[in-house]
Structures are given as structure tokens and as C-alpha cells.
mmCIF file of C-alpha atoms in Angstrom:
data_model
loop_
_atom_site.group_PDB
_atom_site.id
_atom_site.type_symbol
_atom_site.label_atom_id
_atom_site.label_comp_id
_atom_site.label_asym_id
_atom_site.label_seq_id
_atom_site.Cartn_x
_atom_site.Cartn_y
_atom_site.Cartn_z
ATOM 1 C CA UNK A 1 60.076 -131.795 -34.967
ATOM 2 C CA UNK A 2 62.214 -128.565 -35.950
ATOM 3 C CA UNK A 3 61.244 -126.344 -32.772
ATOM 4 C CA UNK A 4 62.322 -129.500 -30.918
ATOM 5 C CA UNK A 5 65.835 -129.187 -32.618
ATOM 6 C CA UNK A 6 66.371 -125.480 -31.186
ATOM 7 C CA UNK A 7 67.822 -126.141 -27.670
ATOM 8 C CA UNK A 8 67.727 -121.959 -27.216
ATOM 9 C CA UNK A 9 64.014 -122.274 -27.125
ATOM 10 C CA UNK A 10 63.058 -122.354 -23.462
ATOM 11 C CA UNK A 11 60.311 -125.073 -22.581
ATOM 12 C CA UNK A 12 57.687 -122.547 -21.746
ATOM 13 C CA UNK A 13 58.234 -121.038 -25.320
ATOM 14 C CA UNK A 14 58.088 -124.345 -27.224
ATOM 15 C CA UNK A 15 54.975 -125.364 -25.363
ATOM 16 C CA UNK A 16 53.324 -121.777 -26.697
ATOM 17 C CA UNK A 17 54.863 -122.224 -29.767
ATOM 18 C CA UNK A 18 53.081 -125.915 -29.703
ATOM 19 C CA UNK A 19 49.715 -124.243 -29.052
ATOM 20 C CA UNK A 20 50.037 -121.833 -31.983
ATOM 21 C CA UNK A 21 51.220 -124.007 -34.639
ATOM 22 C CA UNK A 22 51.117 -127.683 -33.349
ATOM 23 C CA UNK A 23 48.873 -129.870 -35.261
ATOM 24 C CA UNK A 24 47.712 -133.257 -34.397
ATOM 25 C CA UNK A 25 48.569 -136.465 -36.457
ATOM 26 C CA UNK A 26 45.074 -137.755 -36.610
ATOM 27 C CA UNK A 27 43.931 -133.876 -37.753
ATOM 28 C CA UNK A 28 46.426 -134.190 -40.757
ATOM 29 C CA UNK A 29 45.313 -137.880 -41.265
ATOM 30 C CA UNK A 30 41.678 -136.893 -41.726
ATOM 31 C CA UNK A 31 43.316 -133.701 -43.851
ATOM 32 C CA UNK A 32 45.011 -136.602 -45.834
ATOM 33 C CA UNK A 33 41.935 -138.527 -46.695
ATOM 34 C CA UNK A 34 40.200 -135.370 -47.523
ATOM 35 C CA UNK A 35 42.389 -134.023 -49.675
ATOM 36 C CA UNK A 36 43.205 -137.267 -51.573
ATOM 37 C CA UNK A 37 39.246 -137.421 -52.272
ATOM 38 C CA UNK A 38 38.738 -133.559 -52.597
ATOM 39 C CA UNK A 39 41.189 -133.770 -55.425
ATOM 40 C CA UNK A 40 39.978 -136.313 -56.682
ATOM 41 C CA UNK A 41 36.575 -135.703 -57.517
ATOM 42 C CA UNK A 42 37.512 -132.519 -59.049
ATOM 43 C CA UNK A 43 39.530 -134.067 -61.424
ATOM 44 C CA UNK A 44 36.528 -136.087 -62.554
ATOM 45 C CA UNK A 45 34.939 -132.922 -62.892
ATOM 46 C CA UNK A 46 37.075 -131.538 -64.916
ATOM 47 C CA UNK A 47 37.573 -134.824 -67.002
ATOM 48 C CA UNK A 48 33.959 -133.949 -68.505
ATOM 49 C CA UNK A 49 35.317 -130.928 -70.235
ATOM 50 C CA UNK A 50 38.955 -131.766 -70.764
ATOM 51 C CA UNK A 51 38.854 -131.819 -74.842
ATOM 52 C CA UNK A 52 36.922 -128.360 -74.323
ATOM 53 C CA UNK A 53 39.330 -126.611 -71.975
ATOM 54 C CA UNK A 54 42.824 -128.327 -72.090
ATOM 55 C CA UNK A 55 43.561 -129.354 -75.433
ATOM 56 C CA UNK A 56 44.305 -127.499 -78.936
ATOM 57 C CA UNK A 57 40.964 -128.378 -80.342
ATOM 58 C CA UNK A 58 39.326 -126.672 -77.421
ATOM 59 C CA UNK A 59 39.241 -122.883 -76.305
ATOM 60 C CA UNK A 60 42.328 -122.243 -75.747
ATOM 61 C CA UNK A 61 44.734 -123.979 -77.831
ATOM 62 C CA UNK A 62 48.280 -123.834 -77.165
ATOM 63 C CA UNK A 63 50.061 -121.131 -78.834
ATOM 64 C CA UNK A 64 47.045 -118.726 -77.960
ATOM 65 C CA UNK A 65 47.794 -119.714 -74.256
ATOM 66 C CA UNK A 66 51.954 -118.604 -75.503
ATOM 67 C CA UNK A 67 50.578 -115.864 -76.540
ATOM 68 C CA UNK A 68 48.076 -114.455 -73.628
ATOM 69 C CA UNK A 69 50.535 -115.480 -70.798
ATOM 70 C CA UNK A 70 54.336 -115.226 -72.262
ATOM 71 C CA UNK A 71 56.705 -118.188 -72.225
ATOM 72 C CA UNK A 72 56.975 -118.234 -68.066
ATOM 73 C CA UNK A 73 54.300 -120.423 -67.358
ATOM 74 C CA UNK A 74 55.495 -123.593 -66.478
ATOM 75 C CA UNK A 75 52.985 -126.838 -67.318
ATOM 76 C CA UNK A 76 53.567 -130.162 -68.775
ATOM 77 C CA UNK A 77 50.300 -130.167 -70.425
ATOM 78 C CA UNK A 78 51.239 -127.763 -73.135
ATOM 79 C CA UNK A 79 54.013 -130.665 -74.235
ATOM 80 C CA UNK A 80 51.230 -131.938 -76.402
ATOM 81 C CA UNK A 81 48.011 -130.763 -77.350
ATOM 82 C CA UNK A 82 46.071 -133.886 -78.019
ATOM 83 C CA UNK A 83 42.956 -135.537 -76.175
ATOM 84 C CA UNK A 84 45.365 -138.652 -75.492
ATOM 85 C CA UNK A 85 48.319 -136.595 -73.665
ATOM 86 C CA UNK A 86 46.059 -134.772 -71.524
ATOM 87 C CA UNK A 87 43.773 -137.492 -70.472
ATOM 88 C CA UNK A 88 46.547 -139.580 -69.348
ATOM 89 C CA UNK A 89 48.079 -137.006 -67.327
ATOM 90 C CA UNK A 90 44.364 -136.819 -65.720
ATOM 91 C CA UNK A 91 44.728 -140.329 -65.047
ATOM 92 C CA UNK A 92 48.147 -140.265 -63.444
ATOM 93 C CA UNK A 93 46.931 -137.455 -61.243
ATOM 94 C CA UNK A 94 43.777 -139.180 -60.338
ATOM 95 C CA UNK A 95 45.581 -142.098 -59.119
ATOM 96 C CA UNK A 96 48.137 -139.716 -57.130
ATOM 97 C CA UNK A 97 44.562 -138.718 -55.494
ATOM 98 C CA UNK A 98 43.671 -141.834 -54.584
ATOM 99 C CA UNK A 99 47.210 -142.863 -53.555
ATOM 100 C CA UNK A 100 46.764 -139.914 -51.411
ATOM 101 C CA UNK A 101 43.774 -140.704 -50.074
ATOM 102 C CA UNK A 102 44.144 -144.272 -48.895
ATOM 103 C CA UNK A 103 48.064 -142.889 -47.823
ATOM 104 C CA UNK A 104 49.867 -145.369 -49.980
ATOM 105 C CA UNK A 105 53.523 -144.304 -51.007
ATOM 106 C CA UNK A 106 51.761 -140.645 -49.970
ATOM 107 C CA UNK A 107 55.020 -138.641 -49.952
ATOM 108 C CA UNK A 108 55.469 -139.396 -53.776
ATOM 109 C CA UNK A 109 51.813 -139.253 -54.545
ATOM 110 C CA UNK A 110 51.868 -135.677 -52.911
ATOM 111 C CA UNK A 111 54.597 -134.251 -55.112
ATOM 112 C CA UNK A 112 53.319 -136.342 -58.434
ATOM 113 C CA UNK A 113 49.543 -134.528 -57.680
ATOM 114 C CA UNK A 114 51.500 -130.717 -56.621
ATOM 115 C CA UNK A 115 53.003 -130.638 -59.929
ATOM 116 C CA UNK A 116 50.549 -132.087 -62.284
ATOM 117 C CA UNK A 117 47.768 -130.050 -60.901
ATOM 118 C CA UNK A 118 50.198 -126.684 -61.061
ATOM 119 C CA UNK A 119 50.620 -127.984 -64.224
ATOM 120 C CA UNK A 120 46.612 -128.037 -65.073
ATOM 121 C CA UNK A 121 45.801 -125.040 -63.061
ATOM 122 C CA UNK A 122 48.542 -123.142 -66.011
ATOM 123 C CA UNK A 123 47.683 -124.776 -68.946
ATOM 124 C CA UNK A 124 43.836 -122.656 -68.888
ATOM 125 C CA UNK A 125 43.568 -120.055 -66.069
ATOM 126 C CA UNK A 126 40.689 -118.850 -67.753
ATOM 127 C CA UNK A 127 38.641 -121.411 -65.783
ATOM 128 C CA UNK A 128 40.037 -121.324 -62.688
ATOM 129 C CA UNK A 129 38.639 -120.053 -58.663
ATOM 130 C CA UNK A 130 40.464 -119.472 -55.989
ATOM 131 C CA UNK A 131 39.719 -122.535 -53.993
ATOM 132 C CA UNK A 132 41.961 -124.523 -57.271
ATOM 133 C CA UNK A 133 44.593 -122.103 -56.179
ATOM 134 C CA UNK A 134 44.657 -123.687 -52.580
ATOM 135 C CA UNK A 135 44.207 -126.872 -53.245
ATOM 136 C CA UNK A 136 47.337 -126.912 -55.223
ATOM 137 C CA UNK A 137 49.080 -124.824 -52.038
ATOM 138 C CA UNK A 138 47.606 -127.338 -49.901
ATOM 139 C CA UNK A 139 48.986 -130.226 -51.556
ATOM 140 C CA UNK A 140 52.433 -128.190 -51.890
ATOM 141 C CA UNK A 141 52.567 -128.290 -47.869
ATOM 142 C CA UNK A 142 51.184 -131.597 -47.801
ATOM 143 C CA UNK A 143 54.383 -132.840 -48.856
ATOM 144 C CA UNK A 144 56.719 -131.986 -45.922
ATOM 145 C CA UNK A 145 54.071 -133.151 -43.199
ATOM 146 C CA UNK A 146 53.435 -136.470 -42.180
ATOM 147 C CA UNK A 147 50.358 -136.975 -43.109
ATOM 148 C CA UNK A 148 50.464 -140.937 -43.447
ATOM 149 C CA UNK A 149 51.881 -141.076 -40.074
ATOM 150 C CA UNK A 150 48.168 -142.601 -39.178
ATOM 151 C CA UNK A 151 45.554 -144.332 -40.788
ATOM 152 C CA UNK A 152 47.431 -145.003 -43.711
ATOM 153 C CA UNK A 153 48.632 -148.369 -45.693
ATOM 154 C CA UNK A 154 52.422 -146.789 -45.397
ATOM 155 C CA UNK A 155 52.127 -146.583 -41.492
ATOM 156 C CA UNK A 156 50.408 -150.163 -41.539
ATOM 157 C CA UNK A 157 53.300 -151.471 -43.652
ATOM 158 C CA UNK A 158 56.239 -149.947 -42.117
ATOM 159 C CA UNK A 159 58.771 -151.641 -40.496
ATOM 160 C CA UNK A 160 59.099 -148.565 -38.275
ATOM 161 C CA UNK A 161 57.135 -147.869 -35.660
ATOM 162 C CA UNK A 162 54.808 -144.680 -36.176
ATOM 163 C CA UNK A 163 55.296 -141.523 -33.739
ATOM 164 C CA UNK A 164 54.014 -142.343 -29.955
ATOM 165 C CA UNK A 165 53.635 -138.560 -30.051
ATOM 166 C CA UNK A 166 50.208 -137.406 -31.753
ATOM 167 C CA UNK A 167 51.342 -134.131 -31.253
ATOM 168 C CA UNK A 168 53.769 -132.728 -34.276
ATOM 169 C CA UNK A 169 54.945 -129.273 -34.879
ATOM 170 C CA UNK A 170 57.760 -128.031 -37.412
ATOM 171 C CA UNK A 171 57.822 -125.289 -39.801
ATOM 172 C CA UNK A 172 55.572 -127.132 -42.159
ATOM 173 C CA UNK A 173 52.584 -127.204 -39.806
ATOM 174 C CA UNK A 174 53.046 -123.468 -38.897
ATOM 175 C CA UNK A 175 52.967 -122.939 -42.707
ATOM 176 C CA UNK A 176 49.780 -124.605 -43.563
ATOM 177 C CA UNK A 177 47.783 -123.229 -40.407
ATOM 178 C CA UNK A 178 49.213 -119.775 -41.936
ATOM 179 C CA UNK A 179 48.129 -120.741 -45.652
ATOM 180 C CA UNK A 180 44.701 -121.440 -44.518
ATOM 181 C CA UNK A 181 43.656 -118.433 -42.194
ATOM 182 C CA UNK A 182 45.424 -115.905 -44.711
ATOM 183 C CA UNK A 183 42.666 -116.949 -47.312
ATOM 184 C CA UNK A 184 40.593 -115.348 -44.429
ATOM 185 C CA UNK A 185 42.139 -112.415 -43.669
ATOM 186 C CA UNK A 186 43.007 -111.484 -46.776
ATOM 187 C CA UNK A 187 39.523 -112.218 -48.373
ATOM 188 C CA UNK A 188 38.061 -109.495 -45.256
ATOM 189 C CA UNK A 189 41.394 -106.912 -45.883
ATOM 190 C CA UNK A 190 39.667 -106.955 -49.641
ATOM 191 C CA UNK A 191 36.191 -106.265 -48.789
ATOM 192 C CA UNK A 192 36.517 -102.882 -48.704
ATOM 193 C CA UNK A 193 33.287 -102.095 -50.385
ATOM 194 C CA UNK A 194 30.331 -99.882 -49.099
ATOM 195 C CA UNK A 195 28.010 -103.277 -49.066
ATOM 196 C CA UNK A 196 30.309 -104.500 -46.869
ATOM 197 C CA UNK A 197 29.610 -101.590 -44.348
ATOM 198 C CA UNK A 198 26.428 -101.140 -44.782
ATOM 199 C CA UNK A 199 25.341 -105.053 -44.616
ATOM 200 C CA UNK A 200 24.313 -105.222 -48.263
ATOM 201 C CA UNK A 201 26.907 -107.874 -49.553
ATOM 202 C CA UNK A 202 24.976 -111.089 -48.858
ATOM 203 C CA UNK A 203 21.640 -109.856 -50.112
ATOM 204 C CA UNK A 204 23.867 -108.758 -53.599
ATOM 205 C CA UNK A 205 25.670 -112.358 -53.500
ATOM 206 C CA UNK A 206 22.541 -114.070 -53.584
ATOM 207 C CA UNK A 207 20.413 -111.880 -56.146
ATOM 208 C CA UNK A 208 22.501 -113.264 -58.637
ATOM 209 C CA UNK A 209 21.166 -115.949 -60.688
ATOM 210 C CA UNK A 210 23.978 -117.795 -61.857
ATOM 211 C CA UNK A 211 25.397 -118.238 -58.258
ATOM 212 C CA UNK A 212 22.251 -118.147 -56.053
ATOM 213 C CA UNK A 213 20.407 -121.669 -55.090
ATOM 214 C CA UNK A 214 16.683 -121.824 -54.321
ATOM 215 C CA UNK A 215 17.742 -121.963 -50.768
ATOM 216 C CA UNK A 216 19.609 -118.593 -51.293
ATOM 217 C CA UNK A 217 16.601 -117.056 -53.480
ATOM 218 C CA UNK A 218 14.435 -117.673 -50.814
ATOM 219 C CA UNK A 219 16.722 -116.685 -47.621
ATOM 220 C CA UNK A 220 17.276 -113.690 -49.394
ATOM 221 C CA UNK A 221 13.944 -112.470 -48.483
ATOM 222 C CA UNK A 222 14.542 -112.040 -44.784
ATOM 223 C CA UNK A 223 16.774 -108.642 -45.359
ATOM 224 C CA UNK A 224 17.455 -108.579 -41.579
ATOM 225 C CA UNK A 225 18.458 -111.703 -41.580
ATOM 226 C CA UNK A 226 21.500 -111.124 -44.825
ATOM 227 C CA UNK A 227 22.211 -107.955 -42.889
ATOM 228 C CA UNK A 228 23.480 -109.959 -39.484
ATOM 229 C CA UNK A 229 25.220 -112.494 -41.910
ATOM 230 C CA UNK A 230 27.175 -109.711 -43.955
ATOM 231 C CA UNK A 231 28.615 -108.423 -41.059
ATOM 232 C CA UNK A 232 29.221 -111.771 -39.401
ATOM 233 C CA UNK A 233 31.049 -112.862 -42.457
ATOM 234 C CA UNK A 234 33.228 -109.856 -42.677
ATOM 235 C CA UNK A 235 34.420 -109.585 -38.912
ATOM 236 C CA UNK A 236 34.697 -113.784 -38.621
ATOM 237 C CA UNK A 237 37.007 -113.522 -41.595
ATOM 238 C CA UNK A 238 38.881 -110.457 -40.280
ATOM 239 C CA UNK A 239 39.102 -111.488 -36.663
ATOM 240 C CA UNK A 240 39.227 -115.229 -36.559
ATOM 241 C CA UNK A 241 42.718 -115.867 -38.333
ATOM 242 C CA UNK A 242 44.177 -113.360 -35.479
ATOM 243 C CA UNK A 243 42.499 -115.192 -32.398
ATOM 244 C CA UNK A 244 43.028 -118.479 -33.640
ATOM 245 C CA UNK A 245 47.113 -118.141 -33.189
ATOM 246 C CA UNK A 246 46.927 -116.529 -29.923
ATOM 247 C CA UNK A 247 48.009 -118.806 -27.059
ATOM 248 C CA UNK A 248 45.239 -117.977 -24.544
ATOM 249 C CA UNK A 249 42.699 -120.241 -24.402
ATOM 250 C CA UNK A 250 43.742 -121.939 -27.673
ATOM 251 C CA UNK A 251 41.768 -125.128 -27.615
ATOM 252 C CA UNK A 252 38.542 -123.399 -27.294
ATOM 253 C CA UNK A 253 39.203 -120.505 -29.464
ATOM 254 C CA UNK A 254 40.964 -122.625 -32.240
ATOM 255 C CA UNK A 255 37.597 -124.949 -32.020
ATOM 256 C CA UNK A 256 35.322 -122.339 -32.239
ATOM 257 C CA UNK A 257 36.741 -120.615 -35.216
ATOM 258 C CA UNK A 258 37.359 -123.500 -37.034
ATOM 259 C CA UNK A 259 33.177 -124.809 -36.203
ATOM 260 C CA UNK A 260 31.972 -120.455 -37.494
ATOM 261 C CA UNK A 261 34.382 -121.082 -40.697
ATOM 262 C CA UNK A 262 32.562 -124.340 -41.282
ATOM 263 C CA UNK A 263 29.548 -123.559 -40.677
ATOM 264 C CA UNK A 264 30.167 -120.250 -43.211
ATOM 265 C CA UNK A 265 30.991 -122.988 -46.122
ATOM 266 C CA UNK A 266 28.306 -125.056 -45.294
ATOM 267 C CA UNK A 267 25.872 -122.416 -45.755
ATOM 268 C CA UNK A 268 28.213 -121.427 -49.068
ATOM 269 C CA UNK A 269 27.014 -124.835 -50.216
ATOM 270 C CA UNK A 270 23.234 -124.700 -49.525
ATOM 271 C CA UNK A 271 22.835 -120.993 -50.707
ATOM 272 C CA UNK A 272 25.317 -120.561 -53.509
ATOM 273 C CA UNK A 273 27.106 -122.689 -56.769
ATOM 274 C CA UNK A 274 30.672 -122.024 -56.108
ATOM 275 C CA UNK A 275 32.013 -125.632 -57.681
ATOM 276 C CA UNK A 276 34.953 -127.252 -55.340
ATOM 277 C CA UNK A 277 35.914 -124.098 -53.186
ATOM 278 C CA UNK A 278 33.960 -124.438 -50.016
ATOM 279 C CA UNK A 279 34.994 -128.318 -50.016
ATOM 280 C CA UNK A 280 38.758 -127.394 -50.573
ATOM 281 C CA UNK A 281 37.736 -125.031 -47.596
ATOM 282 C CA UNK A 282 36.194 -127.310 -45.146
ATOM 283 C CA UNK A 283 39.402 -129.825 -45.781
ATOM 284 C CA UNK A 284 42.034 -127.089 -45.099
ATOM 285 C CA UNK A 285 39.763 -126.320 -41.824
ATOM 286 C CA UNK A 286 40.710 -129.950 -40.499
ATOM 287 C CA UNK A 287 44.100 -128.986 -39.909
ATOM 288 C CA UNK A 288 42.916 -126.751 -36.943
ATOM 289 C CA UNK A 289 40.902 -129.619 -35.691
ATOM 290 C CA UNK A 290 43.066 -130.302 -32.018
ATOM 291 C CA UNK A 291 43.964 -133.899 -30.476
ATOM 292 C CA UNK A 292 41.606 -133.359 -27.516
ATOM 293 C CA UNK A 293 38.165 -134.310 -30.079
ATOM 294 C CA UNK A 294 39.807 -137.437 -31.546
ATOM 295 C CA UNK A 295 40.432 -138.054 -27.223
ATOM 296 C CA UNK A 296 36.757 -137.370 -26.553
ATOM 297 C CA UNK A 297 35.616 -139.178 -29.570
#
């Protein structure tokens, strides 16, 4: 681990430093398998409209996309406009997601799935959310942690033996605990609307058609009830990626901010259509998830 290579640091500092941006093995192996499967599936998503949105016969053919977005934006799917290019790159990537998944040769299927889906999320970004956006940051940090250290076929087949430590911290894991809770903060520093105030967000977010389920339609009738989760949503987001790092109490604050933000994209997926986002969500939440439940379980 990198902090462990800084002799300067004393003890007491490396143990808060530990608490703040340590992650546990088995957290980043579940992370792994998530991500691996996360990706995935949204590939075959995508697959079902990949002559529509990512080839020249489609919506956005190639020198429109030149000329919208300027010559700086880097994808390998623009080398060739045809249904057979595209759909093999698909096909490589999908079996980078699997190789990620099952953590076989991970390290290379990390960096082949980073810069093929880059590479998609550029070639139309007239379809794209912000979860894509994180998923292709969380593969990006992906690659520098060891995430096949367990429960993979590359620890199972190593002629090394895997870390006796469960515990790992480097600059890596303080990176991706930071990429996920500034999705948070930044998503509350931007709700600087009056419906956020006054407790009217919710209630708007699920009068919309489009979005709204039948179990959003219908919770949207208890105004109280949108009122307490408007404000919930806003201070959880604001708050929660500033307790989480503080070294008091971490294990029980970390856990309980992780379990509110989970429980916040579950209820995303009941109440509203938002595609892959709260599932990209809920698998960059298991990076906060500490050794002491994989002890108890």
C-alpha cells in the first residue's frame, strides 16, 4: 500500500488515514463482480439500438458527430461506421465485462472495457446520463485496485499467494471513495432551486410521465410524505459525503450512509425510469461497504 511506503507518516496518522480511505478486499471483490455484470447488461441494452445510435445509417452518422463536437473527441468507434465494426467492438467489450466479472485476467479486462466504453460514451453523447459517465470513471479506478485479489479465477490460479491483509489502502482507494461521494455532493451543491427549499422537488420528479412509475404516481399523492423525502434527499446528499470521511466513529457512520444512499436508489428504482444509473449507483456504494460485515456475515 502507498501510505504504507511513507515512513514520515506516524502510526496514529496512517491508522486515521486507514479509516478514511481504507477499503476492504472482499468490498472491492463484490465491487468487481458488480461492475463486471453492471456493465454488462448495459451493453446488451444498448446492443438493441446499436444500428440506430452508433453507426452512419443511424442518427448520428459520423461526420455530423465531426461536426457537432470538433475533431477532440477521442473514440475508436468513429474508425468505421458500419453495423459490423461497431457490433464487434460491443462484443469485445462485453466479454471484457464478463472477464471482469468472474475476475479472469481482470487488470487487462479493466483497461480493454475503460477505453472501449469512453470510446462508446463519445461516439453519441446525445444518449447518454450521468450514471454512463461513472461507470466509465469507475472502471478507470478499477484498474489500479486489486480488485481480483479475492474471489476471482486470477487469485485461484496464482502462483502467489493473495494478501493475508483484507485491509488495502493507496491512493487508488482514496480516489474512488472520493469519485463516488462527489456525485453526492455535487448533485446537492446543484440543487439550488426554490423546490428544493420549499420541499416541492420530489412531488415535481414524479408528476412527470415519462419518468414516474405507478409506484411513484401513486406515492405522489401523500404530499407530506414527498415533502419529508425532498428534504431528506437534499441534506443526505449534502451531508453524507462529509461525515462519511471523518474518522470518528467511522464504521458506523460509513455504514449508515452507505445503507440511506441505498435505500435512496432503491426507491429511484421502484418510483422512477432512470435506465442503469441507480444500479451503477448501488455498485459504486459497495466500495464503502467495511471488513467488519463480511466478519459478521
Amino acid at each position: 500500500p502507498y501510505f504504507e511506503r511513507l515512513p514520515m507518516i506516524p502510526a496514529s496518522l496512517k491508522a486515521r488515514l486507514d479509516m478514511m480511505f481504507g477499503v476492504d478486499l472482499r468490498s472491492l471483490a463484490l465491487f468487481r463482480v458488480l461492475l463486471g455484470s453492471v456493465l454488462f447488461v448495459d451493453l446488451c441494452r444498448r446492443a438493441v439500438d446499436l444500428r440506430t445510435f452508433y453507426t452512419d445509417v443511424g442518427v448520428m452518422p459520423r461526420d455530423w458527430l465531426l461536426a457537432v463536437n470538433g475533431l477532440w473527441r477521442i473514440t475508436v468507434h468513429t474508425a468505421n461506421g458500419e453495423t459490423w465494426f461497431v457490433a464487434a467492438l460491443f462484443a469485445v467489450e462485453m466479454l471484457a465485462a464478463l472477464a471482469i466479472a468472474i475476475g479472469w485476467r481482470t487488470r487487462t479486462a479493466l483497461v480493454v472495457a475503460f477505453l472501449l466504453n469512453a470510446s462508446l460514451l463519445n461516439r453519441n453523447p446525445m444518449v447518454l446520463l450521468g450514471g454512463d459517465i461513472l461507470l466509465t470513471c469507475l472502471l478507470f479506478w478499477a484498474i489500479f485496485l486489486p480488485v481480483a485479489a479475492r474471489v476471482s479465477l486470477d487469485a485461484a490460479l496464482s502462483s502467489t499467494p493473495p494478501p493475508a491483509d483484507n485491509q488495502h489502502r493507496s491512493w487508488a482507494s482514496a480516489g474512488v471513495l472520493l469519485q463516488v461521494m462527489s456525485v453526492y455532493f455535487f448533485s446537492a451543491i446543484l440543487k439550488s432551486g426554490a423546490d428544493w427549499h420549499n420541499g416541492t422537488a420530489v412531488y415535481y420528479a414524479l408528476s412527470i410521465d415519462g419518468y414516474a412509475t405507478p409506484l411513484g404516481q401513486w406515492l405522489n399523492g401523500f404530499p407530506p410524505l414527498t415533502t419529508a423525502l425532498t428534504h431528506w434527499v437534499y441534506w443526505l446528499e449534502l451531508l453524507g459525503p462529509i461525515v462519511v470521511f471523518v474518522p470518528l466513529f467511522s464504521r458506523t457512520v460509513r455504514f449508515l450512509v452507505m445503507a440511506q444512499l441505498m435505500v435512496m436508489h432503491i426507491g429511484f428504482i421502484f418510483c422512477l425510469e432512470l435506465g442503469p444509473f441507480p444500479y451503477i449507483s448501488l455498485t459504486s456504494l459497495t466500495t464503502f461497504a467495511g471488513g467488519w460485515i463480511f466478519a459478521r456475515l
